[in-house]
Coordinates of C-alpha atoms in Angstrom, one line a residue:
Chain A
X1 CA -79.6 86.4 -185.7
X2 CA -80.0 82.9 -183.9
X3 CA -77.0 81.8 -181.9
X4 CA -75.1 78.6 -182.5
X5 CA -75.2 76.9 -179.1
X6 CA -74.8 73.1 -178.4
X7 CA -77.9 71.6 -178.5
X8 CA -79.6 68.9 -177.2
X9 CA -81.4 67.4 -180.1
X10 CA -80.1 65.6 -182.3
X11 CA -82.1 62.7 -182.3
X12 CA -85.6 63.9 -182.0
X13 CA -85.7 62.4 -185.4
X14 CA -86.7 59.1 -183.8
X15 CA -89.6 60.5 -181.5
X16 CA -91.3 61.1 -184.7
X17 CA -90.0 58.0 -186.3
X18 CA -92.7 55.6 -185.4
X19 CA -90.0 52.3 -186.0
X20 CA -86.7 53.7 -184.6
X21 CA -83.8 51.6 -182.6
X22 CA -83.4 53.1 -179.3
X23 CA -79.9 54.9 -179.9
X24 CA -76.7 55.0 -177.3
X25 CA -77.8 51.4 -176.5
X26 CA -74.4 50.3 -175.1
X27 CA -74.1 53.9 -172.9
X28 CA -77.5 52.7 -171.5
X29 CA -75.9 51.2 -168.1
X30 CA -74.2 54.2 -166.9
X31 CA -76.8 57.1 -168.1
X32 CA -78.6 58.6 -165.9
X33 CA -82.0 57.3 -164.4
X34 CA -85.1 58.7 -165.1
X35 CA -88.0 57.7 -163.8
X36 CA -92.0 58.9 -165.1
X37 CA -94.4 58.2 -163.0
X38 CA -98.2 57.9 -164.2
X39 CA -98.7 56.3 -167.8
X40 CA -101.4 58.8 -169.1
X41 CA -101.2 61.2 -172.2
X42 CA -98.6 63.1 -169.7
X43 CA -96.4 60.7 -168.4
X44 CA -96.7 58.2 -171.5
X45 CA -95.2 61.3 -173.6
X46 CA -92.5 62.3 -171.6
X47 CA -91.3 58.7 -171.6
X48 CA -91.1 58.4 -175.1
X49 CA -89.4 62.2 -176.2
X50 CA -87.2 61.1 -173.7
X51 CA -86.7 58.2 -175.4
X52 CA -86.1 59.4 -178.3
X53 CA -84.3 62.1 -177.3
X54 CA -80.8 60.8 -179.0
X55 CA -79.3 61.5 -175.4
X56 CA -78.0 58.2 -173.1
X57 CA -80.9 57.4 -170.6
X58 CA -82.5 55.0 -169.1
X59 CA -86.1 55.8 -168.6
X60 CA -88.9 53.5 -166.6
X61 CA -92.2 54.5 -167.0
X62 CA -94.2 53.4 -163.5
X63 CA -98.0 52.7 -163.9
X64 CA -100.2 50.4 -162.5
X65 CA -102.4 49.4 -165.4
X66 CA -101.2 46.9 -168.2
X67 CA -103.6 48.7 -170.4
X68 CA -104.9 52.1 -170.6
X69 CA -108.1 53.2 -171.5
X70 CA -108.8 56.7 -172.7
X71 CA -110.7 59.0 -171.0
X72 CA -110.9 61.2 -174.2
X73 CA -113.5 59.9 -176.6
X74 CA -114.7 57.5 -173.6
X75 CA -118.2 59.1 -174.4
X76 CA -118.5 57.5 -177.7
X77 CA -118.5 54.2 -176.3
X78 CA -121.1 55.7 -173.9
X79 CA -123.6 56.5 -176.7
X80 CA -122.9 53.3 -178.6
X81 CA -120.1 55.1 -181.2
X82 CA -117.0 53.4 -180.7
X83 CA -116.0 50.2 -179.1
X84 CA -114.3 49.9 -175.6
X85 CA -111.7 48.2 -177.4
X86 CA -110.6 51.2 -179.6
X87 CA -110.0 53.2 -176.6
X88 CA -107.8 51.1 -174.8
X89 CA -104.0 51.2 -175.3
X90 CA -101.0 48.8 -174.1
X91 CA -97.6 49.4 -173.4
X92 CA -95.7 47.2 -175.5
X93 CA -94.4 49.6 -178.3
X94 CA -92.8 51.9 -175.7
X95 CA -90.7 48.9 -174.7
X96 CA -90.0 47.3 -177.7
X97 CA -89.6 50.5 -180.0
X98 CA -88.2 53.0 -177.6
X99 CA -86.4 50.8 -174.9
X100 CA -88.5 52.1 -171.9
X101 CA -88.7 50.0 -169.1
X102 CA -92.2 49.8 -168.2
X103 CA -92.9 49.0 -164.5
X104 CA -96.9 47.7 -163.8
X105 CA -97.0 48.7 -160.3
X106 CA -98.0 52.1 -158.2
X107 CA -95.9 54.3 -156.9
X108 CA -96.9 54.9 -153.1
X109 CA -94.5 57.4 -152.4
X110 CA -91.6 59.3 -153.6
X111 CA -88.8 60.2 -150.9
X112 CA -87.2 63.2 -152.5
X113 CA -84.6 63.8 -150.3
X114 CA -82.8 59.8 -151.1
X115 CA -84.6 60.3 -154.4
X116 CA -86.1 56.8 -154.8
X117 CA -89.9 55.8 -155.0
X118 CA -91.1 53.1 -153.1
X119 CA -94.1 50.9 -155.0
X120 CA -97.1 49.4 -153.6
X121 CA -95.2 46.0 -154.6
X122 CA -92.6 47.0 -151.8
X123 CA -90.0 47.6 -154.0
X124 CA -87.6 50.8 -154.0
X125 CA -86.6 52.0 -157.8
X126 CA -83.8 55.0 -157.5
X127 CA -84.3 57.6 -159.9
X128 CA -81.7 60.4 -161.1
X129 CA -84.4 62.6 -162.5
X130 CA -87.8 62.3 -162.3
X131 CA -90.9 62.9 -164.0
X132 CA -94.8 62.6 -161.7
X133 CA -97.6 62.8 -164.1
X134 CA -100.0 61.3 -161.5
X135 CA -103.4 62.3 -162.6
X136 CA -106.3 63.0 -160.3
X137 CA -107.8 62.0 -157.5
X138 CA -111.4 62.7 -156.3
X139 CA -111.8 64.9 -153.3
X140 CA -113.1 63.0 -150.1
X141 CA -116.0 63.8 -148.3
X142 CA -116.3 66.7 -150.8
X143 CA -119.8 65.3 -151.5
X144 CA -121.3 63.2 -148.6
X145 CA -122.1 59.9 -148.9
X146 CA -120.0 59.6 -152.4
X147 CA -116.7 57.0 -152.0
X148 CA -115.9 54.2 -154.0
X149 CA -118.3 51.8 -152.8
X150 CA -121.1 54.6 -153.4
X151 CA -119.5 54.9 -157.3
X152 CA -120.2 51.3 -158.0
X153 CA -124.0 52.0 -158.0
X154 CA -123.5 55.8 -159.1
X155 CA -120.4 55.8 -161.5
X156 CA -118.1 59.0 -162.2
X157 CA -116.6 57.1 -164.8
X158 CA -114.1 60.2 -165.0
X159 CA -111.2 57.5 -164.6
X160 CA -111.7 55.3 -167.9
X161 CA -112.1 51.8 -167.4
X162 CA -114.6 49.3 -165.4
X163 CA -116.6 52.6 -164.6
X164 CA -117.1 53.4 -167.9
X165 CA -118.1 50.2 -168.5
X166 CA -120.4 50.0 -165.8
X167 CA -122.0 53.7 -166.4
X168 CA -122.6 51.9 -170.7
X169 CA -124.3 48.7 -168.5
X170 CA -126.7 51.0 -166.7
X171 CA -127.7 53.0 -169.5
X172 CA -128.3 50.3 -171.9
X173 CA -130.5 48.5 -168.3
X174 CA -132.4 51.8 -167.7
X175 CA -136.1 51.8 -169.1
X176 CA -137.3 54.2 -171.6
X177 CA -138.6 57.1 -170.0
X178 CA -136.1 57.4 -167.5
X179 CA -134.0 60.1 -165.7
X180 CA -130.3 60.2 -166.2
X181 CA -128.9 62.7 -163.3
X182 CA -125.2 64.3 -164.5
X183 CA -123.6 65.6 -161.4
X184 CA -121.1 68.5 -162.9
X185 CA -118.1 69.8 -160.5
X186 CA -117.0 73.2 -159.8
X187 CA -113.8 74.4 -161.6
X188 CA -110.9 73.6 -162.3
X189 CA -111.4 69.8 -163.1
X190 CA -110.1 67.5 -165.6
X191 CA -111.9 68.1 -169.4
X192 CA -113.4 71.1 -168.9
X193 CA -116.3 70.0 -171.9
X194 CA -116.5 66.7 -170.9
X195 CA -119.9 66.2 -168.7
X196 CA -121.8 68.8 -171.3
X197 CA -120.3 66.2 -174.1
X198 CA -120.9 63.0 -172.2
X199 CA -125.1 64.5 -172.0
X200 CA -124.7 65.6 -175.5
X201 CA -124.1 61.8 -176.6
X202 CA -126.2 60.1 -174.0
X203 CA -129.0 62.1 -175.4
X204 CA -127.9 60.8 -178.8
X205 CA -128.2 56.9 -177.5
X206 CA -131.9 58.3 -175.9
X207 CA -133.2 59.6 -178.8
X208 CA -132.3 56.5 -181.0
X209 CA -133.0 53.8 -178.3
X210 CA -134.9 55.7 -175.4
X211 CA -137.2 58.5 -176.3
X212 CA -139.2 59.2 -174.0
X213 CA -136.3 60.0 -171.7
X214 CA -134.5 62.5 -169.8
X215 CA -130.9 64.2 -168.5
X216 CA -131.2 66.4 -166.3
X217 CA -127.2 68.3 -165.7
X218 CA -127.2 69.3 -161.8
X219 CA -123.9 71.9 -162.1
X220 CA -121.8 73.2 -159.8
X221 CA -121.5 76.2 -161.8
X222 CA -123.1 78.9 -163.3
X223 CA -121.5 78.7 -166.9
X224 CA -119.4 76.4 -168.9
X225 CA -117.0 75.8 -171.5
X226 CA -118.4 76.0 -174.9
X227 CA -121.7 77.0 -173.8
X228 CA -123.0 78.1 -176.6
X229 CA -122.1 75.3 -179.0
X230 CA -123.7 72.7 -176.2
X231 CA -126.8 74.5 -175.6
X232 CA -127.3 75.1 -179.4
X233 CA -126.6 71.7 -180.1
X234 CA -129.2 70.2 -177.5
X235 CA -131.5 72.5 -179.3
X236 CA -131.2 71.3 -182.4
X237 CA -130.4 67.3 -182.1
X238 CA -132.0 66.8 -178.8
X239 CA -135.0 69.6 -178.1
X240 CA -136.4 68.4 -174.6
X241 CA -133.9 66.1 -173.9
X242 CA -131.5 67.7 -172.4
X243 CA -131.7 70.5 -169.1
X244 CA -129.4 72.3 -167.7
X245 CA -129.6 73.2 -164.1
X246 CA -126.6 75.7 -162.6
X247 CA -125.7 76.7 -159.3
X248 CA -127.8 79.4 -159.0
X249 CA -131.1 77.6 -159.0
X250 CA -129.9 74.0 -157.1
X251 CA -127.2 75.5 -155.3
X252 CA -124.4 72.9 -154.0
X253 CA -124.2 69.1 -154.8
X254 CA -124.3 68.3 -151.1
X255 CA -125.1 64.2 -151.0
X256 CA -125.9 61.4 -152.4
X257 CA -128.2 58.5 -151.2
X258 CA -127.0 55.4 -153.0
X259 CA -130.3 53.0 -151.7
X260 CA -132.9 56.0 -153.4
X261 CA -130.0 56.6 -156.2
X262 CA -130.6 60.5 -155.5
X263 CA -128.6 63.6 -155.4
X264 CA -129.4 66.5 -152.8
X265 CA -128.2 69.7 -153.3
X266 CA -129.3 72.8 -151.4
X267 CA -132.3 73.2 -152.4
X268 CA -133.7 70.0 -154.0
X269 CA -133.1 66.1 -154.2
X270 CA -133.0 65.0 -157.8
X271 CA -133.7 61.4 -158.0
X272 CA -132.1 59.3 -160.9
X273 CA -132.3 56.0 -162.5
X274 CA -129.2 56.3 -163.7
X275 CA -126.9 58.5 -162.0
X276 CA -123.1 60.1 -162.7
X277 CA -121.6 61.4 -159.9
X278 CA -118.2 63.6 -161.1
X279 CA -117.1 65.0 -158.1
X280 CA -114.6 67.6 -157.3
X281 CA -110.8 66.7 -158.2
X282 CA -107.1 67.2 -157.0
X283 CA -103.7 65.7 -158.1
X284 CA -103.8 62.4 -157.2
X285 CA -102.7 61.1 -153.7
X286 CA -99.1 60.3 -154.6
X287 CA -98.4 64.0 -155.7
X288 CA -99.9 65.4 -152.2
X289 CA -97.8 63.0 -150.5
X290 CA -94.9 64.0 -151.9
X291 CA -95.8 67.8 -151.1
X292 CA -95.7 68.4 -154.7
X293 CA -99.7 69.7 -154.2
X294 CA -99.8 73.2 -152.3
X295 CA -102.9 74.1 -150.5
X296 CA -105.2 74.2 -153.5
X297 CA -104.9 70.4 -154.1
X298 CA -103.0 71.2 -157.0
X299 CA -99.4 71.1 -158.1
X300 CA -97.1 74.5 -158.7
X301 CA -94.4 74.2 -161.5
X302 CA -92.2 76.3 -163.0
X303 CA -93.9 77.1 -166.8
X304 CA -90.8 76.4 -168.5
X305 CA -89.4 73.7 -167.4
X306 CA -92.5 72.4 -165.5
X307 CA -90.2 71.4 -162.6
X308 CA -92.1 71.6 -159.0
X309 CA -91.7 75.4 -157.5
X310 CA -91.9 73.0 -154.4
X311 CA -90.0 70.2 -154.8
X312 CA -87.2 70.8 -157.0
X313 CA -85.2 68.4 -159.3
X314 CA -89.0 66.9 -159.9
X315 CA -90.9 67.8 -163.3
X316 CA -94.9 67.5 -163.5
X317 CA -96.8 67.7 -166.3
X318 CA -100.7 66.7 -167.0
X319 CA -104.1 67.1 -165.1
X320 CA -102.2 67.3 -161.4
X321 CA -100.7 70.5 -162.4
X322 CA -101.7 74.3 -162.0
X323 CA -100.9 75.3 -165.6
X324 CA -102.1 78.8 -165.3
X325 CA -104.6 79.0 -168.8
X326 CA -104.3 75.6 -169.4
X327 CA -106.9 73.0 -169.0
X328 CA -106.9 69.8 -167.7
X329 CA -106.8 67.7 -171.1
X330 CA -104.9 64.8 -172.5
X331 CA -104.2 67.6 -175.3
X332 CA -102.3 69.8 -173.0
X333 CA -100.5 67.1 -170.9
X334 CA -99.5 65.9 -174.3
X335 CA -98.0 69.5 -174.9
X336 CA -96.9 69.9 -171.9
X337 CA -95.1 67.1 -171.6
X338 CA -93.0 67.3 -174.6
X339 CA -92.1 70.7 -173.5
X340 CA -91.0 69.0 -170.5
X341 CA -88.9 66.5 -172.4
X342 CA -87.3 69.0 -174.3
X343 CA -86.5 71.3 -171.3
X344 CA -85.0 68.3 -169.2
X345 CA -83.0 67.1 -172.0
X346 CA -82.0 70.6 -172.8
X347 CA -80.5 70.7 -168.5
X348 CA -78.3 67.0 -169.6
X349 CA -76.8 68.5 -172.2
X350 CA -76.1 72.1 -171.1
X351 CA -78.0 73.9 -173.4
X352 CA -80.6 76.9 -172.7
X353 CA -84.4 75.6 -171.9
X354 CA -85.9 76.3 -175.6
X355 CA -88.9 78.3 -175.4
X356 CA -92.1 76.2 -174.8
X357 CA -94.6 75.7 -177.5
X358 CA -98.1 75.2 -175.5
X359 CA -101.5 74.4 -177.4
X360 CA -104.7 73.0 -176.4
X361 CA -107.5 71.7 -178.8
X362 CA -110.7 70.0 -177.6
X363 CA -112.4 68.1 -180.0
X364 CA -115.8 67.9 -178.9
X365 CA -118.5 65.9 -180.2
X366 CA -122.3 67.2 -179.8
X367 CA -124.2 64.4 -182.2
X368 CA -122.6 61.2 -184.3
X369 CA -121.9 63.6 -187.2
X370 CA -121.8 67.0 -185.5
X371 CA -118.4 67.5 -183.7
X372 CA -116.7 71.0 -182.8
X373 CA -113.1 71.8 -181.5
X374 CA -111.3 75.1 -180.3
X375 CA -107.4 75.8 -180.8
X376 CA -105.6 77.7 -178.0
X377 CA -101.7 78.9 -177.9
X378 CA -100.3 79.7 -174.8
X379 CA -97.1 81.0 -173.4
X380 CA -95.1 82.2 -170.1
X381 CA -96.2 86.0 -169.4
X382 CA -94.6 86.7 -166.0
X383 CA -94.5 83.0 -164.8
X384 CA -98.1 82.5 -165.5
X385 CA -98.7 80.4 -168.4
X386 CA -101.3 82.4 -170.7
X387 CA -103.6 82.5 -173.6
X388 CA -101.9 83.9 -177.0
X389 CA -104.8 83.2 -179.7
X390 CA -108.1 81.1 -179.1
X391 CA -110.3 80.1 -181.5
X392 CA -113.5 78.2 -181.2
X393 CA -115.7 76.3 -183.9
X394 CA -118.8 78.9 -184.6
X395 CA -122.4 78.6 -183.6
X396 CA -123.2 79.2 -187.4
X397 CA -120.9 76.2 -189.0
X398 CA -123.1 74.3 -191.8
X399 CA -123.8 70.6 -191.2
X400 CA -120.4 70.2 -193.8
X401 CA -118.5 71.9 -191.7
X402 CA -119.5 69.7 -188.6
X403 CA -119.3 66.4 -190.2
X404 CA -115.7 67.4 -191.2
X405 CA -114.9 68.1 -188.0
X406 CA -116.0 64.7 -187.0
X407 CA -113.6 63.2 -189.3
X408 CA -111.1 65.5 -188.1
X409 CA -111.9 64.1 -184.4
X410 CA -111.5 60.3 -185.4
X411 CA -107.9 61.3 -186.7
X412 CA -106.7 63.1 -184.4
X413 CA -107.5 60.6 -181.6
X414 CA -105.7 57.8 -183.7
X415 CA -102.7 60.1 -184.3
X416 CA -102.8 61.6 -180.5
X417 CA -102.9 58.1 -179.1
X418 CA -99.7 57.1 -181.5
X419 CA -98.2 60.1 -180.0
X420 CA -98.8 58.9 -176.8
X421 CA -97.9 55.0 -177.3
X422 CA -95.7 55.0 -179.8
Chain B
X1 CA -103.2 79.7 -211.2
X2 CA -100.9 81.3 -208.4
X3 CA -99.6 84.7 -209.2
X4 CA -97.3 87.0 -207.5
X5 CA -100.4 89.2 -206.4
X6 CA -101.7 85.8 -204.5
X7 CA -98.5 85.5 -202.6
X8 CA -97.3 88.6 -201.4
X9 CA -94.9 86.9 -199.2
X10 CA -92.7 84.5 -201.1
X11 CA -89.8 87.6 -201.0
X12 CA -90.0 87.7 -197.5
X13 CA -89.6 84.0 -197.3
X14 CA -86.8 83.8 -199.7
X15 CA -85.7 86.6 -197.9
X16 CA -85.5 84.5 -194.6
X17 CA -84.4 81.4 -195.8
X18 CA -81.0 83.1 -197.0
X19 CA -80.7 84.9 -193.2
X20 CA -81.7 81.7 -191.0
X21 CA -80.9 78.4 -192.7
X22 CA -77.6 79.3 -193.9
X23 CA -75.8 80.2 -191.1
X24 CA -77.1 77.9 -188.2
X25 CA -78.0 74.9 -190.0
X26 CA -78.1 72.5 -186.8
X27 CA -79.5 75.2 -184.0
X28 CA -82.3 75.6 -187.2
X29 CA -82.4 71.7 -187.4
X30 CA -83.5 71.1 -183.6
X31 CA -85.9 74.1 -183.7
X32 CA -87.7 72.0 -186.8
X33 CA -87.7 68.8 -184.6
X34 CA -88.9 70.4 -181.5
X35 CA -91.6 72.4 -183.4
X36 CA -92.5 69.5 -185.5
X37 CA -93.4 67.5 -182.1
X38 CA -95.8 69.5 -181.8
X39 CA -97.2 68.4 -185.0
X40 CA -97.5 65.2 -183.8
X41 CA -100.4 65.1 -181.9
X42 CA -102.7 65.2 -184.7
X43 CA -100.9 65.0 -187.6
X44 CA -99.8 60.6 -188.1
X45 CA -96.4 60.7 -189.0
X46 CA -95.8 57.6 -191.2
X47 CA -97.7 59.1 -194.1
X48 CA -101.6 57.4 -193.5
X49 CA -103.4 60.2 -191.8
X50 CA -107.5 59.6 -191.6
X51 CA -109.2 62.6 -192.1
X52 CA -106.5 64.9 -191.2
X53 CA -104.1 65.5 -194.1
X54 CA -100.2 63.8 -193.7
X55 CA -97.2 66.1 -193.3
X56 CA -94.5 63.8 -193.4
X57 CA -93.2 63.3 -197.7
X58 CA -94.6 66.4 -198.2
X59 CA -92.3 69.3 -200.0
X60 CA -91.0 72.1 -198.1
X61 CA -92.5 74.7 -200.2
X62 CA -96.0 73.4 -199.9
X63 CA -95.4 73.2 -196.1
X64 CA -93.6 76.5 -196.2
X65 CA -96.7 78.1 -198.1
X66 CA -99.8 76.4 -196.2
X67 CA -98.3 77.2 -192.6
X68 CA -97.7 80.9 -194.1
X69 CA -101.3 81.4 -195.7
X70 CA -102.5 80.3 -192.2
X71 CA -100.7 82.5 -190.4
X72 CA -101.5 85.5 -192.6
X73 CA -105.1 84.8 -192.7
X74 CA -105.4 83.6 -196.5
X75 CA -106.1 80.1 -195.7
X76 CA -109.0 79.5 -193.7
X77 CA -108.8 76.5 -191.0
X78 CA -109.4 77.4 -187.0
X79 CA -106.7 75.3 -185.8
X80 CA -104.4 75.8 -188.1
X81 CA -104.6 79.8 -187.5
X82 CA -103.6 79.3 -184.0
X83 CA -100.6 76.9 -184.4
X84 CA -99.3 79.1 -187.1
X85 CA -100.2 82.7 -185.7
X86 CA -97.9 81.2 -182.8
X87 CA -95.1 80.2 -185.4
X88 CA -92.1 83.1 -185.9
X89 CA -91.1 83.2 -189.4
X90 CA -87.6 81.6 -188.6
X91 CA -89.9 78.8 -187.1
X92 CA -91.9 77.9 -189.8
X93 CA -88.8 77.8 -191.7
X94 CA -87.4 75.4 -189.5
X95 CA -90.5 73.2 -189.0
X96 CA -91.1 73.3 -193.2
X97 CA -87.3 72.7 -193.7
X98 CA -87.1 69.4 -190.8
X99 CA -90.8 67.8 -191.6
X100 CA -89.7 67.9 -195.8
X101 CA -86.2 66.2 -194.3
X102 CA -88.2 62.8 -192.8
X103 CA -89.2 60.1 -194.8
X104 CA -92.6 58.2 -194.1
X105 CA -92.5 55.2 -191.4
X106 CA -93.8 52.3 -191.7
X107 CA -97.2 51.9 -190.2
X108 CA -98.1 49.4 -187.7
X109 CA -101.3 49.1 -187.3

């Protein structure tokens, strides 16, 4: 029979009360300090169950942009499908609504040990508890000749924003009949379908504006997520647009040459005239100096609580972290981090860390009315977060079926995002 | 029309709603809120979902039911299998009882 204990959570009412009044107002001065770093689907989350957690806190919420653009559905502004607008998100609800202090600035460093984090601004902001959600960072030197002067003329645009932008600009600029070269990373990286998706809808802006040209996938790999689905899909909405090169024929991305816009791997160079470079990933710098990031670039947590197994009294939640079956997606950070909410609110108030509910879904769009999605539960089997159930769209879904789950895609992002920003 | 045959389960749930909700109303309560977070990131929660359907205003017994046909296989849907397949029967109790207990927001945009 469940056990009466004290718990935390009264309020949570007002995390899914999109017009709430920030409660405890008055008990705000003398609450304890917590502090999120990173503004992302992680850190963005955490800040507002916090919020809304009907417990006295004050929480900031540190990140350097004043408005956030989406990496998730970033690839239907590629193809022409949504505006740059639509994906791009400000801050003002999670002050107004929820009473988070939102700082614009970057954290350059956290000192754990006096447990304040100094900004880029020079400023020192003292936290009681804090929260990194940091996002990644690209791995240096992993590919030579790739830095960020090199992704001005060959985008990753795997950090929304300008690059996206500017990867859009070159597209629409490149003739018909020409050669756009995806560079795919190895595992684990952030949005695990994301470069098979972004070709699946460049090819769908080709084949209405461009036909006569090609993408040609250079992969670090041998196999990738939803395989089946993509390759299907090129078959049917894009035959001859679309080819897929692993590992084992091209062997390692090795360089880039930004004056001849080309890619060398072991065995060949590919040369592009329009070229996406995603390169290998880590948490972002701020997390490795912290030593929150153990030797694999990545960052340790307890699955629980998601508090650092290396730095404890700090929580991580999103891309940065090694979340055992989890991928990298908004979708998890999202889950993750009201898991994290929950289990830090649960430590205030003296109750037992409630059990985590974990779930992933991808929404994946292959063609403007063809989009797929997978469903994954996960939970803590021997400190390793793991897979429960996993479903996946099927290869012989009618075109119904599809267009639904296109629908299905649009609402979820405008629901996700309110989730996110209040 | 729904008979008994249909719903094979609507003892058990009566069966569970006199064990759980009675006893630990509040412990039950944040369960619902915790769970229904969850729900969150695709469901809208001021009643104007776009293309996937709203939770929030609608009655316990249809959430009750739906989350229950998903979970026992009678309702088709691929996400929806996983999110309930992961649900205890005390939880989906909890969620059905706290999602039919919040009224609509306003939306904002």
């Amino acid at each position: 029979m469940t056990r009466c204990t004290r718990r935390a959570f009264g309020g949570w009412a007002g995390a899914l009360c999109v017009a709430c009044v920030p409660a405890f107002a008055a008990e705000r001065r003398s609450a304890p300090r917590v502090v999120v770093v990173g503004g992302g689907a992680g850190g963005a989350t955490v800040a507002r169950y916090l919020a809304a957690a009907g417990i006295a806190l004050n929480v900031t919420l540190i990140e350097p942009k004043k408005r956030y653009t989406t990496c998730f559905f970033s690839n239907l502004y590629l193809a022409g499908l949504r505006s740059f607008d639509s994906l791009t998100h400000g801050y003002e609800r999670l002050g107004e609504r929820y009473g988070i202090h939102v700082m614009h600035d970057r954290a350059a460093a956290i000192d754990p040990a006096a447990k304040t984090i100094r900004l880029i601004s020079g400023a020192n902001v003292p936290y009681d508890l804090l929260v990194v959600a940091p996002g990644i960072a690209f791995r240096e030197g992993a590919i030579a000749g790739y830095n960020e002067a090199a992704a001005q003329i060959m985008p990753h645009a795997w950090m929304a924003g300008p690059q996206t932008q500017l990867l859009r600009r070159q597209l629409e600029a490149m003739p018909d009949g020409g050669v756009f070269v995806l560079a795919a990373p190895a595992d684990p990286f952030r949005c695990p379908p994301g470069p098979y998706e972004r070709a699946s809808l460049v090819a769908a802006y080709f084949k209405q504006h461009k036909p006569r040209s090609k993408i040609l996938i250079l992969d670090a790999k041998d196999t990738f997520f939803e395989q089946d689905l993509f390759q299907d899909a090129w078959n049917r909405h894009y035959p001859g647009i679309i080819e897929w090169l692993p590992a084992q024929f091209i062997g390692t991305i090795e360089a880039v040459d930004v004056k001849t816009r080309s890619i060398r791997t072991t065995s060949q160079v590919f040369k592009a005239d329009v070229a996406n470079v995603i390169p290998p990933q880590m948490a972002a710098s701020v997390a490795q100096q912290a030593g929150l990031a153990d030797k694999t670039g990545w960052c340790p947590i307890d699955p629980v609580t998601f508090e650092s197994t290396l730095q404890r009294g700090i929580h991580l939640v999103g891309d940065a972290i090694i979340a055992g079956d989890m991928p990298k997606s908004a979708f998890a950070a999202n889950s993750q981090a009201k898991a994290c909410a929950f289990a830090i609110a649960a430590a205030l108030t003296g109750a037992d860390s409630p059990r985590p509910f974990l779930f992933n879904t991808c929404f994946t769009v292959l063609a403007p009315d063809d989009a797929v999605s997978d469903a994954i539960s996960f939970s803590n089997k021997g400190g390793k977060i793991s897979i429960d159930q996993i479903v996946f769209s099927q290869l012989d879904d009618d075109a119904a079926t599809r267009a639904q789950g296109m629908r299905e895609s649009n609402g979820w992002y405008d629901a996700f995002t309110r989730d996110i920003f209040g | 029309m729904i008979g008994p045959r249909r719903m094979p389960w609507l003892p058990l749930i009566a069966g569970l709603v006199g064990l759980v909700a009675q006893p630990c109303a509040a412990a039950s309560d944040s369960q619902g809120a915790q769970l229904a977070a969850s729900c969150a990131s695709c469901h809208r929660v001021d009643g104007r979902d776009r293309g996937i359907p709203p939770l929030v205003g609608m009655d316990e017994s249809r959430i009750l039911k739906s989350l229950w046909a998903y979970r026992s296989g009678e309702r088709a849907g691929s996400i929806m299998r996983v999110v309930a397949a992961a649900l205890s029967p005390e939880d989906i109790l909890a969620l059905a009882h706290y999602l039919a207990g919040q009224s609509p927001a306003p939306g904002q945009r």
